[in-house]
């Protein structure tokens, strides 16, 4: 791959000494300030007032492009990709949920967040078109329910991302949003329902990936995000069952999917074989679960486990720029959990790695004509990719004291 600008290397723990003297980033915008018009949530712009941080400008640009090319104001739904080609007209719930969280991140930016609050409300209203209360327990289908769509199988990880989104809403609303908390509790009930109770299975236990009959995998991302939900609910309510379930999910992943390099594999198949892919979001959710377990129990072992995985992941994905072998949405989840860990165990390399990725993505993959991120060349831009970059740039625009709210 050729680039028109000099490319600096990604950050890793093995380069800690070399980083002491400064960033050396190729993108001046990473730490610089520049005058630019401020963008409103509806896509309009207002005159610049002072000089704005580059990541704030880029977050607004990415969000405006998201709304312009993916959002339909009549239905309040999103396209799955742009340009739309064929298949279902609207996005599945997993991409929609990531756009919803990206909107919430915009609403958490100091100084401008209030502009996005009505957009957040709009996302949560539209999300309910995926809700299926005809099943016991209820949950979100993978696609829009009638009349907007035909519904779809329930995926436990889809529902877990949404549960974390409801908890983020609760956090951003001053911890007083009972409706959001209740929905997170309902989703956690669904997650525990998905626990494999057949002791004869290989690697017994674990939450299944989906209720669909065509898969019986149990994944890192169907367990660790569930643990994160349970731990946040425990910290909010004090109910011991939330902590107990979270420990079961966390311990199951560590028992069967922890690799020798301190990273986590993807899933266990029903024949006992293991998919040894090491996706960045798997590392993120286990880092986040470890950090929350430390907050919930005070046990140092969980914090140490989270820090070891964070250090191993920074080295692993920095080597040969493996960050760009990962989908942007996976990296966004990884980075959110790194920032959450940083509130307990500060490490300047966490944010530096995120800035490096944001800067390089902006230089290499952003189409300046549209503001869309084209990670897949001339193929359609996905809602997942664009939402991820809104989320990443938006998080970099947050005050570090608020990172604990991230999910």
XYZ file of C-alpha atoms in Angstrom:
407
model
C 0.000 0.000 0.000
C 1.359 3.416 -0.969
C 0.727 6.567 1.000
C 1.076 10.183 0.036
C 2.335 11.241 3.483
C 5.036 9.890 5.784
C 3.632 7.190 8.049
C 4.708 6.921 11.665
C 4.622 3.543 13.394
C 1.854 2.517 15.770
C 2.481 2.607 19.495
C 3.344 -0.484 21.490
C 4.619 -1.186 24.968
C 7.902 -2.441 23.549
C 8.601 1.111 22.328
C 7.984 2.719 25.719
C 11.482 4.190 25.992
C 11.434 5.568 22.471
C 8.140 7.321 23.172
C 9.421 9.244 26.155
C 10.705 12.072 23.983
C 7.432 12.726 22.156
C 4.866 11.370 19.726
C 6.460 11.930 16.342
C 3.036 11.618 14.694
C 2.674 12.180 10.996
C -0.617 13.997 11.491
C -0.099 17.493 12.869
C -3.812 17.616 13.614
C -3.442 15.041 16.347
C -2.269 17.522 18.927
C -2.590 20.824 17.110
C -5.359 23.375 17.132
C -6.955 24.920 14.118
C -9.747 27.252 13.245
C -12.710 25.573 11.626
C -16.480 25.972 11.439
C -18.326 24.015 14.102
C -20.810 21.475 12.797
C -24.270 21.002 14.241
C -25.948 17.619 14.522
C -28.218 18.426 11.589
C -25.230 18.885 9.285
C -25.253 22.666 9.220
C -22.259 24.708 10.252
C -21.761 27.795 12.343
C -18.866 30.263 12.308
C -15.797 29.252 14.236
C -15.375 30.635 17.723
C -11.731 30.337 18.705
C -9.633 27.367 17.770
C -10.941 23.830 18.116
C -8.988 20.610 18.766
C -8.488 18.560 15.609
C -10.172 15.443 16.990
C -13.253 17.478 17.844
C -13.420 18.855 14.310
C -12.938 15.389 12.840
C -15.581 13.861 15.095
C -18.112 16.419 13.878
C -17.109 15.880 10.260
C -17.455 12.109 10.574
C -20.821 12.428 12.291
C -22.144 14.825 9.676
C -21.141 12.370 6.944
C -22.802 9.542 8.868
C -26.057 11.451 8.980
C -25.873 12.676 5.394
C -25.164 9.353 3.704
C -26.689 6.729 6.016
C -29.543 8.258 8.007
C -33.125 8.426 6.725
C -35.051 11.190 8.545
C -38.431 9.797 7.478
C -38.035 6.311 8.931
C -35.344 7.248 11.493
C -33.387 4.149 10.428
C -29.926 3.777 8.912
C -28.725 2.191 5.708
C -26.401 -0.780 6.182
C -23.984 0.614 3.601
C -23.507 3.498 1.216
C -24.215 3.403 -1.598
C -27.077 1.004 -0.970
C -26.945 -1.956 -3.363
C -29.345 -4.785 -2.554
C -30.703 -6.880 0.287
C -32.577 -5.481 3.257
C -33.088 -1.733 2.934
C -32.144 -0.886 6.520
C -29.288 -1.877 8.775
C -29.184 -4.854 11.085
C -29.314 -4.133 14.787
C -25.543 -4.551 15.354
C -24.594 -1.661 13.016
C -27.554 0.390 14.223
C -26.428 -0.070 17.803
C -22.919 1.085 16.962
C -24.325 4.229 15.303
C -26.416 4.767 18.424
C -23.363 4.528 20.698
C -21.406 6.837 18.369
C -24.202 9.412 18.723
C -24.015 9.056 22.496
C -20.273 9.636 22.413
C -20.905 12.865 20.517
C -23.373 13.891 23.220
C -20.675 13.380 25.854
C -18.174 15.841 24.340
C -17.716 18.832 26.654
C -19.056 22.078 25.274
C -20.948 20.722 22.274
C -22.614 17.564 23.582
C -25.987 19.163 24.168
C -26.391 19.587 20.399
C -26.654 15.821 20.022
C -29.085 15.006 22.812
C -32.146 15.046 20.562
C -30.292 12.760 18.155
C -29.610 10.337 21.004
C -33.296 10.314 21.884
C -34.093 9.634 18.234
C -31.710 6.638 18.149
C -33.259 5.021 21.204
C -36.784 5.492 19.887
C -35.870 3.916 16.549
C -34.078 1.025 18.274
C -37.383 -0.223 19.663
C -38.411 -1.281 16.153
C -36.005 -4.219 16.669
C -37.464 -5.220 20.054
C -39.201 -8.606 20.189
C -41.418 -9.003 23.248
C -43.102 -12.091 21.817
C -40.349 -14.333 23.174
C -39.480 -15.318 26.718
C -37.193 -13.713 27.652
C -37.651 -10.771 25.283
C -34.781 -9.161 23.427
C -33.707 -7.411 20.271
C -33.936 -9.279 16.975
C -31.093 -9.020 14.505
C -33.340 -7.163 12.050
C -36.322 -4.846 12.239
C -39.580 -6.410 13.401
C -42.828 -6.126 11.400
C -44.061 -3.896 9.928
C -40.678 -2.314 9.225
C -38.951 -5.650 8.563
C -39.227 -9.391 8.941
C -37.368 -9.756 12.239
C -34.452 -12.123 12.672
C -32.557 -14.421 14.999
C -31.442 -13.118 18.369
C -27.701 -12.799 18.886
C -26.537 -12.538 22.454
C -23.623 -10.271 21.567
C -25.921 -7.920 19.627
C -28.048 -7.579 22.713
C -25.020 -7.111 24.943
C -23.716 -4.184 22.880
C -27.164 -2.627 23.223
C -27.224 -3.314 26.950
C -23.931 -1.470 27.271
C -25.463 1.325 25.223
C -28.326 1.620 27.702
C -25.839 1.752 30.559
C -23.927 4.489 28.759
C -27.204 6.392 28.486
C -27.717 5.939 32.197
C -24.160 7.162 32.890
C -24.512 10.224 30.670
C -27.888 11.146 32.151
C -26.439 11.606 35.611
C -27.092 8.003 36.663
C -30.771 8.767 36.990
C -32.266 7.142 33.904
C -34.352 4.339 35.375
C -35.774 3.366 31.975
C -32.303 2.731 30.582
C -31.309 0.769 33.679
C -34.412 -1.416 33.441
C -33.683 -2.213 29.810
C -30.100 -3.193 30.682
C -31.486 -5.502 33.366
C -33.836 -7.117 30.846
C -30.968 -7.685 28.449
C -28.880 -9.236 31.207
C -31.729 -11.670 31.882
C -31.578 -12.660 28.215
C -27.799 -13.143 28.407
C -27.991 -15.467 31.406
C -30.730 -17.412 29.609
C -28.145 -18.075 26.884
C -25.752 -19.858 29.271
C -24.947 -23.422 28.173
C -26.179 -25.701 30.966
C -25.216 -29.030 29.350
C -22.243 -30.288 31.349
C -21.494 -32.929 28.696
C -20.425 -30.298 26.152
C -16.734 -29.611 25.576
C -15.616 -26.600 27.642
C -18.887 -26.701 29.605
C -20.664 -23.446 30.284
C -20.434 -20.133 28.502
C -23.052 -17.997 26.768
C -23.896 -19.029 23.226
C -23.306 -16.574 20.403
C -26.826 -16.807 18.990
C -30.181 -18.500 19.404
C -30.075 -19.508 15.734
C -29.965 -23.259 15.142
C -27.104 -23.023 12.651
C -24.496 -22.076 15.281
C -23.651 -23.458 18.706
C -20.478 -21.448 19.217
C -19.695 -19.852 22.572
C -17.629 -16.716 22.097
C -15.501 -14.256 23.994
C -17.880 -11.541 22.798
C -20.987 -13.361 23.961
C -19.554 -13.646 27.477
C -17.231 -10.730 28.305
C -19.675 -7.935 27.336
C -22.303 -9.782 29.375
C -19.912 -9.688 32.321
C -19.439 -5.952 31.765
C -23.209 -5.410 31.888
C -23.540 -7.521 35.014
C -20.688 -5.739 36.765
C -22.059 -2.293 36.012
C -25.455 -3.424 37.293
C -23.808 -4.780 40.440
C -22.001 -1.497 41.023
C -25.299 0.362 40.594
C -27.619 -1.952 42.538
C -25.457 -4.040 44.870
C -27.300 -7.220 43.841
C -24.940 -10.140 44.392
C -26.409 -12.215 41.538
C -25.028 -9.735 39.017
C -21.509 -10.174 40.379
C -21.824 -13.960 40.555
C -22.961 -14.253 36.952
C -20.272 -11.859 35.763
C -17.579 -13.913 37.473
C -18.911 -17.063 35.781
C -18.708 -15.453 32.338
C -15.295 -13.918 32.917
C -13.819 -17.106 34.383
C -15.233 -19.210 31.543
C -13.449 -17.067 28.948
C -10.184 -17.194 30.869
C -10.493 -20.957 31.316
C -11.011 -21.824 27.657
C -10.108 -18.882 25.415
C -7.045 -17.288 27.026
C -4.013 -17.759 24.754
C -0.411 -18.109 25.940
C 0.328 -14.573 24.692
C -2.205 -13.089 27.180
C -4.688 -12.355 24.383
C -8.030 -14.052 23.864
C -9.173 -16.389 21.108
C -12.564 -15.985 19.478
C -14.798 -18.960 20.214
C -15.280 -22.604 21.096
C -17.105 -24.827 18.604
C -19.397 -27.599 19.804
C -16.844 -30.233 18.769
C -14.389 -28.658 21.198
C -12.202 -27.025 18.553
C -11.231 -23.402 19.075
C -11.211 -20.516 16.629
C -7.871 -18.947 17.555
C -8.410 -15.628 15.794
C -7.457 -12.768 18.090
C -9.816 -9.918 17.281
C -9.185 -6.572 18.920
C -12.676 -6.292 20.402
C -12.169 -9.586 22.249
C -9.221 -8.037 24.028
C -11.168 -4.869 24.735
C -14.139 -6.503 26.422
C -11.941 -8.679 28.634
C -9.866 -5.630 29.571
C -13.075 -3.800 30.453
C -14.464 -6.750 32.408
C -11.217 -7.062 34.354
C -11.221 -3.368 35.197
C -14.825 -3.534 36.369
C -14.135 -6.651 38.437
C -11.368 -4.753 40.189
C -13.781 -1.903 40.903
C -16.409 -4.360 42.146
C -14.192 -6.565 44.308
C -10.984 -4.648 45.013
C -9.003 -7.743 44.018
C -5.727 -6.746 42.392
C -5.562 -9.902 40.251
C -8.294 -8.612 37.939
C -6.584 -5.292 37.375
C -3.289 -7.077 36.713
C -4.986 -9.348 34.174
C -6.516 -6.362 32.386
C -3.189 -4.542 32.264
C -1.327 -7.582 30.939
C -3.844 -8.021 28.152
C -3.702 -4.310 27.333
C 0.088 -4.384 27.080
C 0.076 -7.567 24.982
C -2.601 -6.165 22.672
C -0.756 -2.893 22.104
C 2.326 -4.850 21.061
C 0.379 -7.358 18.960
C -1.658 -4.883 16.920
C 1.184 -2.406 16.528
C 3.440 -5.038 14.935
C 3.294 -4.590 11.151
C 0.280 -2.307 11.680
C -2.079 -5.165 12.468
C -4.567 -2.559 13.637
C -5.600 -2.302 10.011
C -6.229 -6.045 9.808
C -9.053 -5.418 12.258
C -12.443 -3.911 11.426
C -12.643 -0.323 12.643
C -15.651 -1.155 14.801
C -13.613 -3.806 16.651
C -10.871 -1.267 17.298
C -13.420 1.264 18.591
C -14.567 -1.242 21.225
C -10.968 -2.075 22.126
C -10.104 1.608 22.505
C -13.183 2.399 24.617
C -12.138 -0.265 27.101
C -8.526 0.943 27.115
C -9.770 4.405 28.063
C -11.943 2.945 30.798
C -8.901 1.053 32.163
C -6.877 4.269 32.063
C -9.095 5.780 34.770
C -7.890 3.069 37.172
C -4.388 2.368 35.875
C -3.187 5.403 33.881
C -0.808 4.687 31.017
C -0.010 7.374 28.463
C 0.466 4.734 25.780
C -3.252 3.938 25.728
C -4.362 7.298 24.392
C -1.276 7.640 22.194
C -2.138 4.383 20.427
C -5.708 5.579 19.877
C -4.509 8.907 18.499
C -2.118 7.133 16.152
C -4.922 4.972 14.773
C -7.285 7.940 14.400
C -4.629 10.021 12.644
C -3.596 7.270 10.240
C -7.205 6.350 9.448
C -7.947 9.992 8.694
C -4.930 10.294 6.388
C -5.231 6.975 4.605
C -8.890 6.102 4.403
C -11.023 9.227 4.690
C -12.534 10.515 1.453
C -12.247 14.320 1.755
C -15.053 14.821 -0.758
C -17.625 13.033 1.404
C -16.098 12.655 4.848
C -16.636 8.884 4.609
C -14.005 6.355 5.679
C -13.268 3.915 2.848
C -11.378 1.108 4.551
C -12.444 -1.278 1.792
C -11.323 0.770 -1.198
C -14.031 1.343 -3.780
C -16.493 -1.012 -2.111
C -19.512 0.490 -0.371
C -18.795 2.263 2.898
C -20.328 0.462 5.862
C -22.349 1.957 8.671
C -20.121 0.048 11.089
C -16.914 1.656 9.812
C -18.269 5.195 9.776
C -19.828 4.846 13.213
C -16.547 3.495 14.568
C -14.625 6.554 13.443
C -17.237 8.895 14.919
C -16.853 6.985 18.159
C -13.038 7.015 18.156
C -12.657 10.688 17.287
C -15.453 11.547 19.697
C -13.851 9.670 22.602
C -10.602 11.530 21.979
C -12.610 14.724 22.428
C -13.927 13.701 25.854
C -12.524 14.906 29.125
C -10.389 12.053 30.553
C -12.230 12.280 33.866
C -15.347 11.013 32.047
C -13.745 7.913 30.515
C -15.094 5.792 33.363
C -18.560 6.280 31.877
C -17.566 4.584 28.618
C -18.923 1.149 27.771
